[in-house]
Amino acid sequence: MSTTHTRNAARTMMSPAVILLLAWMLVPLAMTLWFSFQNYSLLSPGNESWAGFNNYKYFLTDPAFSEALVNTLLLVGGVLCITVIGGTLLALLLDQPMFGQGIVRLLVIAPFFVMPTVSALVWKNMFMNPTNGLFAFFAKSLGVTPIDWLGHHPLLSIILMVSWAWLPFATLILLTALQSLDSEQIEAAEMDGASSISRFFHIVVPHLARAATVVILIQTIFLLSIYAEIFVTTGGGPGNASTNIPWLVYRQSLLSYDVGVGSAGGIVAVILANIVAIFLMRMVGKNLDL
Amino acid sequence: MGSITLKKVAKRFGDIEVIPPLDLAINEGEFVVFVGPSGCGKSTLLRLIAGLEDVSGGVIEIDGADATSLPPAKRALAMVFQSYALYPHMSVRKNIAFPLKMAGMDKASIDEKVNKAAETLNLASYIDRRPGQLSGGQRQRVAIGRAIVREPAAFLFDEPLSNLDAALRGNMRIEISELHHKLDTTMIYVTHDQVEAMTMADKIVVLNSGRIEQVGSPMDLYREPANVFVAGFIGSPSMNLITGNAATEEGATTIGVRPEHFHLSMSEGKWQGTVGVSENLGSDTFLRVEVDGIGTLTARADGEFPASLGDTVYLTPDGERMHRFDASGLRMVR
Ligand SMILES: Nc1ncnc2c1ncn2[C@@H]1O[C@H](COP(=O)(O)OP(=O)(O)O)[C@@H](O)[C@H]1O
Ligand SMILES: [Mg+2]
């Protein structure tokens, strides 16, 4: 696209898509913004009125808010750590020539195709249940008191479930990156006297940095809005122990029938997501040559 | 430092024998070129010497000591790869320093050695750039730089010039030869290009499907090719290999005459032929001559030679410099 003519043609061709996407994004955003400044309760419909910043004040001063904020960051950070480190190790393992490689790779990818509600139910009832779960069974056969995962470590339990679901994604991206590493580079490092550990940290890790960045950025987008797993398992509790921002928004708007406060929470969540995005781009975006 | 001896070294990949057992001695300080067509096992042989592949049989000795089962880093050899294999996320300086850092050398000595290498190879002006920002020739230099800082017993080059354009290739050929004179270290150089082999080597090893066809100095190979394969491979344009009656007359199965060993005339000579397409390089003209009963021959003539397409010319091979080969393709002694 170098000449003025082709540039104009390209703009014209692209405009329907761009306009549709803009409308798709802007209309709901504008509506949320509008509702967030309204007194709008579903319990008394037809009585909407201008609320100013009251909804925001209510949402931000709710003691659950700071807890939810910390939980959200712990959830995102925890899952990112587990998936990126675990994914790198799994990718290294899967890159080795072995018997039944195709089947093994397929099985590793499988959890990604299990929908969140289903996986959360399976984890809740079959693994983490303190009386019937598999973990409890192992604990009992070792003579240890079973852990009540969802009751005592609700956030950790959710981090584990979500990590399990996202590990395949990280593994897959990192595996393809690993396979694109020029074998001559590894051989050159070998001849240069680098041990396998030095080769991993000096050659493999820098090579994977770009793919890891992609994994982190994409996962962050989805992890900031984790909801289904909480809905199915802990319902945000006990107390607020596993309440994150999306769950808090849900609780405010639908459980208390208050659309105004819910919308204000939604806008806060959007702002928070942008702050996280800016930090991420600062930290890891330089790997992408943007 | 730097003699390498291969004793009955063989390599199989599964059932395929890529290199049948072969013996080879490389002396200290020699510039040895492995040359042969693509896929003949040159890289494999080099990688066996480097230790990047395990031998299927035989013994590799470096400086008289058995190195067959030593890991690559312990063999004191440095390799320049065809793809250069530079580390893309490190600057030129860090690339060159990497082997020294891995050897646990202190920072001051590393800097000193890197600067010395940069000076030798003229790469100081781009020492802080990344490999991605360099041209092919510059990357080549960095790869060589990374090899020389280690002060290895021998250098291994795997087709190092094949990614460069013709002019740069010519320059780098000379630079690598100069480097060899300066360092006086054994070099093993793999190429499929017989011009590189002829111009650079002290000793050429001609390989064909993993077998060594002949070992010798460039001029030995040019003057006395041991067999039809070497005769056809060494020399540019390649030797005319003639079978049939003309060969039988000489008591051989195949006779070989180099393009430069014909006497050309417009009026008289042994074989009469018609000039086909010819290539005039100014200094020389390479004529393709269609001779009845023999086929197409290439002959070198003076740049001013007056023949043009369709003319009749007479070719007389120089009997002294004609090569005779028997039915199994081996050179016949007179
Ligand atoms: N890792 C390998 N596995 C199986 N066959 C190989 C392997 N490496 C090389 N070969 C085979 O060995 C032969 C020689 O290869 P190579 O040494 O790369 O040739 P060259 O460098 O002379 O072009 C080729 O036929 C190639 O297919
Ligand atoms: Mg090769």
JSON list of N, CA and C and ligand atoms in Angstrom, two decimals, chain B residues 43 82 158-159, ligand 2:
[
{"chain": "B", "resi": 43, "resn": "SER", "atom": "N", "xyz": [29.01, -32.49, 5.38]},
{"chain": "B", "resi": 43, "resn": "SER", "atom": "CA", "xyz": [28.60, -31.92, 6.66]},
{"chain": "B", "resi": 43, "resn": "SER", "atom": "C", "xyz": [28.62, -32.99, 7.74]},
{"chain": "B", "resi": 82, "resn": "GLN", "atom": "N", "xyz": [26.87, -22.91, 8.52]},
{"chain": "B", "resi": 82, "resn": "GLN", "atom": "CA", "xyz": [26.38, -22.35, 7.26]},
{"chain": "B", "resi": 82, "resn": "GLN", "atom": "C", "xyz": [25.37, -21.23, 7.51]},
{"chain": "B", "resi": 158, "resn": "ASP", "atom": "N", "xyz": [31.53, -24.99, 7.74]},
{"chain": "B", "resi": 158, "resn": "ASP", "atom": "CA", "xyz": [30.57, -25.73, 6.91]},
{"chain": "B", "resi": 158, "resn": "ASP", "atom": "C", "xyz": [29.95, -24.78, 5.88]},
{"chain": "B", "resi": 159, "resn": "GLU", "atom": "N", "xyz": [30.40, -24.86, 4.66]},
{"chain": "B", "resi": 159, "resn": "GLU", "atom": "CA", "xyz": [29.91, -24.01, 3.58]},
{"chain": "B", "resi": 159, "resn": "GLU", "atom": "C", "xyz": [29.68, -22.57, 4.04]},
{"chain": "C", "resi": 2, "resn": "MG", "atom": "MG", "xyz": [26.12, -29.72, 3.99]}
]
